[in-house]
Short mmCIF file of C-alpha atoms and ligand atoms in Angstrom, two decimals:
data_model
loop_
_atom_site.label_atom_id
_atom_site.label_comp_id
_atom_site.label_asym_id
_atom_site.label_seq_id
_atom_site.Cartn_x
_atom_site.Cartn_y
_atom_site.Cartn_z
CA MET A 1 -16.57 -2.16 -2.10
CA ASN A 2 -19.59 -1.85 -4.34
CA SER A 3 -20.69 -5.40 -5.03
CA ASN A 4 -22.29 -4.34 -8.34
CA ILE A 5 -18.83 -4.04 -9.83
CA GLN A 6 -18.10 -7.20 -11.77
CA PRO A 7 -14.61 -8.36 -12.76
CA LEU A 8 -13.69 -8.74 -16.43
CA GLU A 9 -15.17 -11.76 -18.21
CA PHE A 10 -11.89 -13.64 -18.25
CA ASN A 11 -10.97 -16.91 -16.58
CA GLY A 12 -7.33 -15.99 -16.03
CA ASP A 13 -5.87 -18.72 -18.22
CA TRP A 14 -4.03 -17.13 -21.14
CA ASN A 15 -3.38 -19.36 -24.10
CA LEU A 16 0.20 -18.23 -24.64
CA SER A 17 2.81 -20.65 -25.95
CA PRO A 18 5.28 -21.50 -23.21
CA SER A 19 8.52 -19.54 -23.37
CA LEU A 20 10.70 -21.51 -21.01
CA GLU A 21 14.18 -20.34 -20.11
CA SER A 22 16.61 -23.19 -20.74
CA THR A 23 18.37 -24.92 -17.85
CA ASP A 24 20.99 -26.54 -20.13
CA HIS A 25 23.67 -23.98 -19.43
CA ILE A 26 23.65 -24.16 -15.65
CA ASP A 27 26.17 -26.01 -13.58
CA LEU A 28 24.82 -27.38 -10.31
CA LYS A 29 26.39 -30.03 -8.13
CA ASP A 30 24.40 -32.76 -6.39
CA LYS A 31 25.99 -31.81 -3.12
CA TYR A 32 27.57 -28.63 -1.72
CA GLY A 33 30.04 -28.38 1.14
CA LEU A 34 30.87 -25.29 3.20
CA PHE A 35 32.93 -22.51 1.63
CA ILE A 36 35.67 -21.96 4.20
CA ASN A 37 39.18 -20.58 3.72
CA GLY A 38 38.81 -20.46 -0.07
CA GLY A 39 37.67 -24.07 -0.60
CA PHE A 40 34.55 -26.21 -0.34
CA LEU A 41 34.82 -28.48 2.71
CA GLU A 42 32.75 -31.42 3.91
CA PRO A 43 30.95 -30.27 7.08
CA LEU A 44 32.51 -31.52 10.31
CA SER A 45 28.92 -31.97 11.49
CA ASN A 46 28.51 -34.60 8.71
CA LYS A 47 25.00 -33.25 8.16
CA TYR A 48 23.29 -32.30 4.90
CA PHE A 49 19.78 -31.12 4.04
CA SER A 50 18.03 -30.88 0.70
CA THR A 51 17.04 -27.76 -1.21
CA ILE A 52 13.99 -28.08 -3.44
CA ASN A 53 12.38 -26.29 -6.33
CA PRO A 54 9.19 -24.83 -4.79
CA SER A 55 7.35 -24.89 -8.13
CA ASN A 56 7.49 -28.71 -8.38
CA GLU A 57 8.91 -29.89 -5.03
CA ASN A 58 11.82 -31.73 -6.74
CA GLN A 59 15.11 -31.88 -4.89
CA ILE A 60 17.83 -29.79 -6.57
CA SER A 61 20.90 -30.40 -4.38
CA LEU A 62 22.10 -31.40 -0.95
CA ILE A 63 23.48 -28.59 1.19
CA ALA A 64 25.84 -28.89 4.15
CA GLU A 65 24.56 -27.93 7.59
CA ALA A 66 27.30 -26.18 9.55
CA GLY A 67 27.64 -27.08 13.22
CA SER A 68 29.66 -25.38 15.95
CA GLU A 69 33.05 -26.82 14.89
CA ASP A 70 32.38 -25.65 11.33
CA ILE A 71 31.52 -22.15 12.49
CA ASN A 72 34.66 -22.05 14.65
CA LEU A 73 36.69 -22.97 11.58
CA ALA A 74 34.97 -20.37 9.38
CA VAL A 75 35.43 -17.59 11.94
CA LYS A 76 39.07 -18.56 12.49
CA SER A 77 39.78 -18.46 8.78
CA ALA A 78 38.07 -15.04 8.53
CA LYS A 79 40.08 -13.78 11.52
CA ASP A 80 43.40 -15.02 10.09
CA ALA A 81 42.59 -13.51 6.71
CA TYR A 82 41.69 -10.21 8.36
CA GLU A 83 44.80 -9.99 10.49
CA ASN A 84 47.35 -11.29 7.99
CA VAL A 85 46.07 -10.27 4.57
CA TRP A 86 42.98 -8.17 4.05
CA SER A 87 43.47 -5.41 6.63
CA LYS A 88 47.08 -4.98 5.45
CA MET A 89 46.31 -4.82 1.75
CA PRO A 90 46.31 -1.33 0.13
CA ALA A 91 42.70 -0.27 -0.42
CA LYS A 92 43.12 0.11 -4.17
CA GLU A 93 44.17 -3.56 -4.35
CA ARG A 94 41.08 -4.58 -2.39
CA SER A 95 38.89 -2.73 -4.83
CA LYS A 96 40.34 -4.70 -7.78
CA TYR A 97 39.02 -7.93 -6.29
CA ILE A 98 35.58 -6.41 -5.72
CA TYR A 99 35.45 -5.18 -9.34
CA ARG A 100 36.44 -8.66 -10.46
CA ILE A 101 33.57 -10.23 -8.51
CA ALA A 102 31.15 -7.69 -10.07
CA ARG A 103 32.33 -8.53 -13.59
CA LEU A 104 32.10 -12.28 -12.99
CA ILE A 105 28.51 -11.88 -11.75
CA GLN A 106 27.72 -10.11 -15.01
CA GLU A 107 29.41 -12.84 -17.04
CA LYS A 108 27.42 -15.53 -15.28
CA ALA A 109 24.20 -13.51 -15.10
CA LYS A 110 22.08 -15.96 -17.03
CA GLU A 111 23.15 -18.97 -15.00
CA LEU A 112 22.64 -17.12 -11.71
CA ALA A 113 19.18 -15.94 -12.77
CA VAL A 114 18.05 -19.46 -13.68
CA ILE A 115 19.37 -20.92 -10.42
CA GLU A 116 17.72 -18.16 -8.39
CA THR A 117 14.41 -18.97 -10.05
CA LEU A 118 14.79 -22.74 -9.65
CA ASP A 119 15.69 -22.56 -5.97
CA GLY A 120 13.43 -19.74 -4.84
CA GLY A 121 10.37 -19.82 -7.13
CA LYS A 122 10.50 -16.22 -8.37
CA PRO A 123 9.69 -15.47 -12.03
CA ILE A 124 12.72 -15.61 -14.33
CA ARG A 125 11.94 -12.09 -15.56
CA GLU A 126 12.55 -10.80 -12.04
CA SER A 127 15.74 -12.78 -11.36
CA ARG A 128 17.09 -11.77 -14.76
CA ASP A 129 16.11 -8.08 -14.71
CA VAL A 130 16.24 -7.22 -11.02
CA ASP A 131 18.09 -9.59 -8.68
CA VAL A 132 21.20 -10.36 -10.71
CA PRO A 133 21.84 -6.89 -12.23
CA LEU A 134 21.37 -5.26 -8.82
CA ALA A 135 23.78 -7.74 -7.22
CA ALA A 136 26.47 -6.84 -9.79
CA ALA A 137 25.70 -3.12 -9.42
CA HIS A 138 26.23 -3.34 -5.68
CA PHE A 139 29.73 -4.82 -6.08
CA PHE A 140 30.61 -2.22 -8.74
CA TYR A 141 29.39 0.63 -6.53
CA TYR A 142 31.28 -0.41 -3.41
CA ALA A 143 34.42 -1.34 -5.36
CA GLY A 144 34.60 2.35 -6.26
CA TRP A 145 34.52 3.45 -2.61
CA ALA A 146 37.20 1.08 -1.26
CA ASP A 147 40.12 3.48 -1.76
CA LYS A 148 38.14 6.67 -1.05
CA LEU A 149 37.02 6.10 2.53
CA ASP A 150 38.97 9.13 3.77
CA TYR A 151 36.98 11.28 1.34
CA ALA A 152 33.72 9.62 2.31
CA PHE A 153 34.37 10.36 6.01
CA PRO A 154 36.79 13.31 6.15
CA ASN A 155 38.68 13.81 9.44
CA ARG A 156 37.04 10.74 10.98
CA ASN A 157 39.88 8.24 10.46
CA PRO A 158 37.76 5.34 9.13
CA LYS A 159 38.91 1.91 10.37
CA SER A 160 37.64 -1.57 9.57
CA ILE A 161 35.95 -3.59 12.31
CA GLY A 162 37.24 -7.16 11.83
CA VAL A 163 35.21 -10.31 11.20
CA VAL A 164 31.56 -9.62 10.45
CA GLY A 165 28.75 -12.19 10.66
CA GLN A 166 26.05 -11.78 8.05
CA ILE A 167 22.70 -13.58 8.01
CA ILE A 168 20.26 -13.21 5.12
CA PRO A 169 16.69 -14.25 4.19
CA TRP A 170 15.27 -16.23 1.27
CA ASN A 171 13.45 -13.55 -0.69
CA PHE A 172 16.41 -12.00 -2.60
CA PRO A 173 19.15 -14.54 -1.94
CA LEU A 174 21.93 -13.34 -4.28
CA MET A 175 21.06 -9.67 -4.00
CA MET A 176 21.06 -9.82 -0.18
CA ALA A 177 24.45 -11.57 -0.25
CA ALA A 178 25.75 -8.72 -2.45
CA TRP A 179 24.25 -6.05 -0.18
CA LYS A 180 26.11 -7.64 2.72
CA ILE A 181 29.46 -8.72 1.24
CA ALA A 182 30.28 -5.77 -1.05
CA PRO A 183 30.37 -2.98 1.59
CA ALA A 184 32.07 -5.27 4.13
CA LEU A 185 34.94 -5.98 1.73
CA ALA A 186 35.22 -2.37 0.56
CA THR A 187 35.73 -1.27 4.16
CA GLY A 188 38.41 -3.90 4.81
CA ASN A 189 36.47 -6.42 6.89
CA THR A 190 36.27 -10.18 6.41
CA VAL A 191 33.05 -12.14 6.32
CA VAL A 192 31.19 -15.21 7.53
CA LEU A 193 27.83 -15.25 5.71
CA LYS A 194 24.87 -17.60 6.12
CA PRO A 195 22.17 -17.74 3.44
CA ALA A 196 18.65 -18.94 4.27
CA GLU A 197 18.07 -22.66 4.43
CA SER A 198 15.65 -22.78 1.49
CA THR A 199 17.76 -20.68 -0.89
CA SER A 200 21.47 -21.35 -0.44
CA LEU A 201 22.38 -22.09 -4.06
CA THR A 202 23.16 -18.65 -5.49
CA ALA A 203 25.26 -17.80 -2.42
CA LEU A 204 27.23 -21.01 -3.12
CA LYS A 205 27.57 -20.02 -6.80
CA LEU A 206 28.83 -16.65 -5.53
CA ALA A 207 31.39 -18.60 -3.49
CA GLU A 208 32.59 -20.20 -6.75
CA ILE A 209 32.83 -16.73 -8.31
CA ILE A 210 34.82 -15.52 -5.31
CA GLN A 211 37.20 -18.47 -5.83
CA GLN A 212 37.53 -17.59 -9.50
CA ALA A 213 38.22 -13.97 -8.61
CA ASP A 214 41.18 -15.23 -6.55
CA LEU A 215 40.01 -13.43 -3.45
CA PRO A 216 42.53 -14.37 -0.74
CA PRO A 217 41.33 -17.48 1.17
CA GLY A 218 39.24 -16.75 4.26
CA VAL A 219 38.22 -13.21 3.32
CA VAL A 220 34.70 -14.48 2.53
CA ASN A 221 33.35 -17.68 4.07
CA ILE A 222 29.88 -18.94 3.18
CA VAL A 223 28.36 -21.35 5.65
CA THR A 224 24.99 -22.97 5.07
CA GLY A 225 22.48 -24.26 7.58
CA ALA A 226 19.29 -23.30 9.41
CA GLY A 227 18.52 -20.93 12.27
CA SER A 228 20.73 -22.88 14.70
CA THR A 229 23.74 -22.20 12.43
CA GLY A 230 22.79 -18.51 12.43
CA LYS A 231 22.76 -18.52 16.25
CA LEU A 232 26.28 -19.96 16.34
CA ILE A 233 27.50 -17.04 14.20
CA VAL A 234 25.68 -14.47 16.35
CA ASN A 235 27.17 -15.85 19.56
CA HIS A 236 30.75 -16.39 18.38
CA LYS A 237 33.17 -14.30 20.44
CA ASP A 238 35.36 -13.27 17.50
CA ILE A 239 32.50 -11.82 15.45
CA LYS A 240 32.63 -8.03 15.80
CA LYS A 241 29.44 -7.10 13.99
CA ILE A 242 26.18 -8.78 13.02
CA ALA A 243 24.44 -7.67 9.84
CA PHE A 244 21.03 -9.33 9.83
CA THR A 245 18.17 -9.21 7.35
CA GLY A 246 15.07 -11.19 8.23
CA SER A 247 12.02 -11.22 10.44
CA THR A 248 11.45 -8.83 13.31
CA SER A 249 11.07 -11.71 15.77
CA VAL A 250 14.48 -13.23 14.94
CA GLY A 251 15.99 -9.71 14.85
CA LYS A 252 14.75 -9.11 18.39
CA SER A 253 16.19 -12.40 19.63
CA ILE A 254 19.57 -11.54 18.07
CA MET A 255 19.55 -8.11 19.76
CA LYS A 256 18.89 -9.84 23.10
CA SER A 257 21.80 -12.26 22.58
CA ILE A 258 24.31 -9.52 21.75
CA ALA A 259 23.13 -7.09 24.43
CA GLY A 260 26.00 -6.31 26.80
CA THR A 261 28.68 -7.29 24.27
CA SER A 262 30.69 -4.86 22.14
CA LYS A 263 29.24 -6.33 18.94
CA LYS A 264 27.85 -3.81 16.49
CA SER A 265 24.66 -4.55 14.58
CA THR A 266 22.48 -3.56 11.68
CA MET A 267 18.98 -5.01 11.48
CA GLU A 268 16.86 -4.97 8.32
CA LEU A 269 13.56 -6.40 9.50
CA GLY A 270 9.91 -6.67 8.52
CA GLY A 271 7.48 -4.13 7.09
CA LYS A 272 3.83 -3.30 6.46
CA ALA A 273 4.10 -0.49 3.95
CA ALA A 274 1.21 1.63 2.74
CA ASN A 275 0.79 2.74 -0.84
CA ILE A 276 -1.26 5.97 -0.63
CA VAL A 277 -3.22 6.90 -3.76
CA PHE A 278 -4.75 10.41 -3.97
CA ASP A 279 -7.59 11.35 -6.28
CA ASP A 280 -5.28 13.53 -8.39
CA ALA A 281 -2.92 10.61 -9.16
CA PRO A 282 -2.55 9.16 -12.66
CA LEU A 283 -4.76 6.17 -11.90
CA ASP A 284 -3.55 3.63 -14.45
CA GLN A 285 0.05 4.31 -13.51
CA ALA A 286 -0.90 3.97 -9.84
CA VAL A 287 -2.62 0.63 -10.52
CA GLU A 288 0.61 -0.68 -12.09
CA GLY A 289 2.60 0.59 -9.11
CA VAL A 290 0.25 -0.96 -6.57
CA VAL A 291 0.30 -4.30 -8.44
CA ASN A 292 4.09 -4.22 -8.66
CA GLY A 293 4.28 -3.11 -5.02
CA ILE A 294 2.47 -6.14 -3.63
CA TYR A 295 2.66 -8.92 -6.23
CA PHE A 296 6.34 -8.54 -7.22
CA ASN A 297 8.17 -11.69 -6.02
CA GLN A 298 4.82 -13.11 -4.75
CA GLY A 299 4.81 -10.43 -2.07
CA HIS A 300 8.00 -11.87 -0.52
CA VAL A 301 9.39 -8.37 -0.16
CA CYS A 302 10.10 -6.65 3.16
CA CYS A 303 9.18 -3.27 1.68
CA ALA A 304 6.13 -4.62 -0.23
CA GLY A 305 3.20 -2.21 -0.45
CA SER A 306 1.02 -4.65 1.45
CA ARG A 307 -1.52 -1.99 2.41
CA LEU A 308 -3.33 0.27 -0.01
CA LEU A 309 -4.84 3.53 1.22
CA VAL A 310 -7.03 4.96 -1.50
CA GLN A 311 -8.85 8.30 -1.38
CA GLU A 312 -12.55 7.66 -0.94
CA SER A 313 -13.67 9.65 -3.99
CA ILE A 314 -11.80 7.32 -6.38
CA ASN A 315 -12.18 4.10 -4.41
CA GLU A 316 -14.75 2.48 -6.64
CA ILE A 317 -13.02 3.09 -9.96
CA PHE A 318 -9.59 2.34 -8.56
CA ILE A 319 -10.60 -1.03 -7.14
CA ARG A 320 -12.32 -1.94 -10.39
CA LYS A 321 -9.15 -1.15 -12.35
CA LEU A 322 -7.07 -3.05 -9.82
CA ARG A 323 -9.24 -6.16 -10.03
CA ASP A 324 -9.15 -6.05 -13.83
CA ARG A 325 -5.37 -5.78 -13.76
CA ILE A 326 -5.04 -8.66 -11.29
CA GLN A 327 -7.22 -10.81 -13.51
CA SER A 328 -4.70 -10.34 -16.36
CA LEU A 329 -1.71 -11.61 -14.35
CA ILE A 330 -0.18 -14.95 -15.31
CA LEU A 331 0.59 -17.45 -12.55
CA GLY A 332 2.71 -20.45 -13.43
CA ASN A 333 6.11 -21.97 -14.11
CA PRO A 334 8.65 -19.43 -12.80
CA LEU A 335 11.04 -20.36 -15.64
CA ASP A 336 8.47 -19.20 -18.22
CA LYS A 337 9.20 -15.67 -19.44
CA ASN A 338 5.45 -14.98 -19.57
CA THR A 339 5.02 -15.63 -15.87
CA ASP A 340 4.11 -12.73 -13.57
CA ILE A 341 3.47 -14.74 -10.40
CA GLY A 342 5.81 -17.56 -9.49
CA ALA A 343 5.77 -20.09 -6.65
CA VAL A 344 5.65 -19.28 -2.96
CA ASN A 345 9.10 -20.00 -1.54
CA SER A 346 8.21 -22.84 0.82
CA LYS A 347 5.39 -24.93 2.21
CA SER A 348 5.70 -23.23 5.59
CA GLN A 349 5.45 -19.75 4.02
CA LEU A 350 2.37 -20.86 2.05
CA ASP A 351 0.80 -22.11 5.30
CA THR A 352 1.48 -18.72 6.91
CA ILE A 353 -0.09 -16.84 3.98
CA ASN A 354 -3.16 -19.09 3.98
CA LYS A 355 -3.53 -18.63 7.73
CA TYR A 356 -3.69 -14.84 7.20
CA ILE A 357 -6.15 -15.21 4.31
CA ASP A 358 -8.45 -17.19 6.64
CA ILE A 359 -8.03 -14.56 9.35
CA GLY A 360 -8.98 -11.85 6.85
CA LYS A 361 -12.14 -13.70 5.84
CA ASN A 362 -13.09 -14.35 9.46
CA GLU A 363 -12.54 -10.69 10.30
CA GLY A 364 -15.26 -9.87 7.78
CA ALA A 365 -13.10 -8.43 5.00
CA GLU A 366 -14.19 -9.09 1.41
CA ILE A 367 -11.77 -11.18 -0.65
CA PHE A 368 -10.95 -11.07 -4.36
CA GLN A 369 -8.41 -13.44 -5.97
CA LEU A 370 -7.04 -14.09 -9.43
CA ASN A 371 -9.19 -16.82 -10.91
CA CYS A 372 -6.67 -19.21 -12.50
CA THR A 373 -5.57 -22.81 -12.65
CA ILE A 374 -3.20 -23.69 -9.82
CA PRO A 375 -0.49 -26.25 -10.76
CA ASP A 376 -0.87 -29.67 -9.10
CA LYS A 377 2.54 -29.67 -7.46
CA GLY A 378 4.46 -26.92 -5.71
CA PHE A 379 3.37 -24.02 -3.48
CA TRP A 380 1.08 -21.39 -4.98
CA CYS A 381 -1.00 -18.45 -3.86
CA PRO A 382 -2.99 -16.43 -6.38
CA PRO A 383 -2.76 -12.63 -6.06
CA THR A 384 -5.30 -11.66 -3.42
CA LEU A 385 -6.90 -8.43 -2.24
CA PHE A 386 -9.14 -7.61 0.68
CA THR A 387 -11.59 -4.71 0.82
CA ASN A 388 -13.74 -3.68 3.82
CA VAL A 389 -10.62 -3.75 5.95
CA SER A 390 -10.46 -1.70 9.12
CA GLN A 391 -7.43 -0.42 10.97
CA SER A 392 -7.77 -2.94 13.78
CA HIS A 393 -7.85 -5.97 11.46
CA VAL A 394 -4.93 -8.35 11.81
CA ILE A 395 -4.41 -8.28 8.03
CA ALA A 396 -3.90 -4.49 8.25
CA GLN A 397 -1.40 -4.76 11.10
CA GLU A 398 0.79 -7.85 10.68
CA GLU A 399 3.31 -8.67 7.99
CA ILE A 400 1.97 -11.49 5.77
CA PHE A 401 4.95 -11.70 3.38
CA GLY A 402 2.78 -13.00 0.56
CA PRO A 403 0.65 -11.67 -2.33
CA VAL A 404 -2.11 -10.29 -0.11
CA LEU A 405 -3.17 -6.65 -0.25
CA ALA A 406 -5.29 -5.03 2.50
CA ILE A 407 -7.25 -2.03 1.19
CA GLN A 408 -8.61 0.88 3.22
CA THR A 409 -9.93 4.30 2.25
CA PHE A 410 -9.22 7.79 3.57
CA ARG A 411 -10.71 11.26 3.09
CA THR A 412 -8.03 13.73 4.19
CA ILE A 413 -4.24 13.88 4.05
CA ASP A 414 -4.04 13.74 7.84
CA GLU A 415 -6.15 10.61 7.93
CA ALA A 416 -3.89 8.98 5.31
CA ILE A 417 -0.77 9.83 7.33
CA THR A 418 -2.27 8.59 10.60
CA LYS A 419 -3.37 5.32 9.06
CA ALA A 420 -0.09 4.78 7.19
CA ASN A 421 1.93 5.33 10.40
CA ASN A 422 -0.33 3.20 12.56
CA THR A 423 1.68 -0.05 12.56
CA PRO A 424 4.72 -1.21 14.55
CA TYR A 425 6.78 -1.07 11.34
CA GLY A 426 8.44 1.79 9.44
CA LEU A 427 10.32 0.45 6.45
CA SER A 428 8.75 1.98 3.34
CA ALA A 429 5.76 3.76 1.81
CA GLY A 430 4.48 4.91 -1.59
CA VAL A 431 2.71 8.15 -2.49
CA TRP A 432 0.73 8.61 -5.71
CA THR A 433 -0.28 12.17 -6.58
CA ASP A 434 0.11 14.77 -9.29
CA LYS A 435 1.23 17.38 -6.75
CA GLY A 436 4.88 17.68 -5.76
CA SER A 437 3.99 19.68 -2.65
CA LYS A 438 1.80 16.83 -1.41
CA VAL A 439 4.70 14.41 -1.93
CA PHE A 440 7.05 16.58 0.15
CA ASN A 441 4.45 17.07 2.85
CA LEU A 442 3.96 13.31 3.17
CA THR A 443 7.61 12.33 2.98
CA SER A 444 8.30 14.52 6.01
CA LYS A 445 5.44 13.00 8.02
CA LEU A 446 5.49 9.30 7.15
CA ASN A 447 7.59 7.17 9.51
CA ALA A 448 9.31 5.15 6.82
CA GLY A 449 12.95 4.74 5.84
CA VAL A 450 12.20 4.62 2.11
CA ILE A 451 9.40 6.56 0.42
CA TRP A 452 8.69 6.22 -3.28
CA ALA A 453 6.67 8.86 -5.16
CA ASN A 454 4.70 7.77 -8.22
CA THR A 455 6.75 4.59 -8.44
CA TYR A 456 7.45 1.60 -6.20
CA ASN A 457 10.09 -1.05 -5.43
CA LYS A 458 12.93 0.83 -7.11
CA PHE A 459 16.38 0.02 -5.76
CA ASP A 460 19.79 1.52 -6.40
CA PRO A 461 23.13 0.83 -4.70
CA THR A 462 23.75 4.57 -4.22
CA SER A 463 20.60 4.98 -2.17
CA PRO A 464 20.44 4.01 1.52
CA PHE A 465 17.78 1.46 2.50
CA GLY A 466 16.51 0.62 5.99
CA GLY A 467 13.75 1.17 8.49
CA TYR A 468 12.46 2.82 11.63
CA LYS A 469 10.62 1.35 14.61
CA GLU A 470 10.34 -2.46 14.45
CA SER A 471 11.67 -2.49 10.89
CA GLY A 472 15.16 -2.29 12.34
CA HIS A 473 18.14 0.03 12.53
CA GLY A 474 21.10 0.92 10.33
CA ARG A 475 21.16 1.46 6.59
CA GLU A 476 22.44 -0.56 3.64
CA GLY A 477 23.43 1.07 0.36
CA GLY A 478 25.06 4.42 -0.35
CA LEU A 479 27.51 6.10 2.00
CA HIS A 480 25.36 5.12 4.97
CA GLY A 481 25.99 1.49 4.06
CA LEU A 482 29.77 2.02 4.38
CA GLU A 483 29.45 3.65 7.77
CA ALA A 484 27.85 0.51 9.18
CA TYR A 485 31.10 -1.41 8.55
CA LEU A 486 33.54 1.13 9.98
CA ASN A 487 34.75 2.48 13.28
CA LEU A 488 34.79 6.27 12.94
CA GLU A 489 36.26 8.90 15.24
P1 NAP B 1 13.89 -15.21 9.30
O1 NAP B 1 13.12 -16.41 9.64
O2 NAP B 1 14.07 -14.18 10.35
O3 NAP B 1 15.30 -15.71 8.78
C1 NAP B 1 16.30 -14.84 8.32
C2 NAP B 1 17.65 -15.53 8.43
O4 NAP B 1 17.96 -15.74 9.81
C3 NAP B 1 17.70 -16.90 7.78
O5 NAP B 1 19.00 -17.10 7.25
C4 NAP B 1 17.44 -17.80 8.97
O6 NAP B 1 17.89 -19.11 8.75
C5 NAP B 1 18.22 -17.12 10.06
N1 NAP B 1 17.79 -17.40 11.41
C6 NAP B 1 16.61 -17.95 11.84
N2 NAP B 1 16.60 -18.00 13.19
C7 NAP B 1 17.78 -17.49 13.62
C8 NAP B 1 18.35 -17.26 14.92
N3 NAP B 1 17.70 -17.56 16.05
N4 NAP B 1 19.57 -16.70 15.00
C9 NAP B 1 20.25 -16.36 13.87
N5 NAP B 1 19.76 -16.55 12.63
C10 NAP B 1 18.54 -17.10 12.50
O7 NAP B 1 13.27 -14.45 8.07
P2 NAP B 1 12.85 -15.09 6.68
O8 NAP B 1 11.57 -15.80 6.90
O9 NAP B 1 13.98 -15.80 6.08
O10 NAP B 1 12.62 -13.76 5.81
C11 NAP B 1 11.46 -13.05 5.84
C12 NAP B 1 11.58 -11.83 6.74
O11 NAP B 1 12.69 -11.04 6.37
C13 NAP B 1 10.39 -10.91 6.60
O12 NAP B 1 9.97 -10.52 7.88
C14 NAP B 1 10.94 -9.73 5.83
O13 NAP B 1 10.25 -8.54 6.03
C15 NAP B 1 12.33 -9.67 6.27
N6 NAP B 1 13.18 -8.99 5.30
C16 NAP B 1 13.60 -7.72 5.59
C17 NAP B 1 14.38 -7.02 4.68
C18 NAP B 1 14.84 -5.63 4.97
O14 NAP B 1 15.73 -5.16 4.29
N7 NAP B 1 14.28 -4.95 5.95
C19 NAP B 1 14.73 -7.62 3.47
C20 NAP B 1 14.29 -8.91 3.20
C21 NAP B 1 13.51 -9.58 4.14
P3 NAP B 1 16.93 -20.20 8.06
O15 NAP B 1 16.10 -19.52 7.04
O16 NAP B 1 17.87 -21.13 7.45
O17 NAP B 1 16.11 -20.76 9.17
MG1 MG B 2 14.86 -24.08 -2.65
#
């Protein structure tokens, strides 16, 4: 990086009037039980933990922590519902319930968006425009497939699996619940789902929606708790499949625990995606894409473009544009519609991000951060980039899961491909160029499950999503996402 390049003369504090989304219309209880067999039950463990708002550290609600007796009850209710009701119901009837859930999510979109932002720290613009609409879209999409499985898999006699255990992370809480529950129901399975400890609320609101939709009791059970609750689900003998989204390390430990059993699995794990910008790319558009790729949801995105590979001939101008754009981002109250960068999800995640930022500095990389006022309370990390990064640096190899971009340069296409593929992960990548032939060349050579061209972080329920290498196995979304919940001949 040329140190003569100065950032814009701007201190990062916009003087915009606050535009806060109201919290008047939301309905939250002080305490949530476990959603088992169609009702909310006190946990047999008698244990509760608190969920907080990461932008001010205030407690929002108390959440039940499911123990082994609770999990036994949840799995039993899912098994009974599978054997007696759901697997016997004509598929077109099943799809009516799924449509109903989709419509209720739309009706309650505003409330769900506000709760997602309160509990998780992401900007309200993102919860409102991305998380909640995509959750509804997923239910709509899979509702349409429920009675067409024989057409989706001709001559393969598709059959449901039974009770599936689903474990999800904290970065897209409602959307991940939708990605898991919708295809499982469409294929005739019943569910025991555990949201992440720090973001259980929208899954519990979804449980209320499921009640309202009159889904037969036990078809979906939502059990809250920490990693130990997740383990109980993984190891339960009546669970036939584990659908896990989370870190590679926990994914590996789950694979070890189910090795030698007949349990099926899909694993959506970590990533270290490269955004590759060629000198023929529309640069301003690419800057927007790179910013969206890494700073969307504070970088809490498995497929985040956390590495930037920029062609050497445009490096200087591109980094200058990128720094200028970063300096115009607004960090602050996630409920404010002006906010671009919300709160980091938890204290422990902030500690992890800061640890990597220190590692980057100690490795000799050059740091640039948004210069802005950080709120007194809550967990915050300004958008950060590192230049002078080499391939062997830890910040170029390991998933940080925060708003930290590691930038490297390349000269030739082959060098870009080699560098992009040189990590243990293979979830996603982005290519920015004016030339379609270059896009096709790269998409065939990059080891990534999802590759975006001249855009980034675009999701659609019709499109399969998932990774290679240590980013996991199996696909969610599209027809591939149905296959993962079926036994086929
Ligand atoms: P995590 O620590 O692996 O946790 C994921 C879920 O597993 C949480 O519900 C967690 O519960 C639970 N869990 C923890 N230990 C467990 C165990 N031993 N057995 C069973 N369940 C267990 O991941 P995270 O920190 O929540 O999420 C960040 C990670 O998820 C990143 O690595 C990211 O790349 C990945 N991710 C991947 C995708 C994808 O589609 N590939 C999508 C989103 C996120 P608690 O949280 O309550 O402890
Ligand atoms: Mg929370």
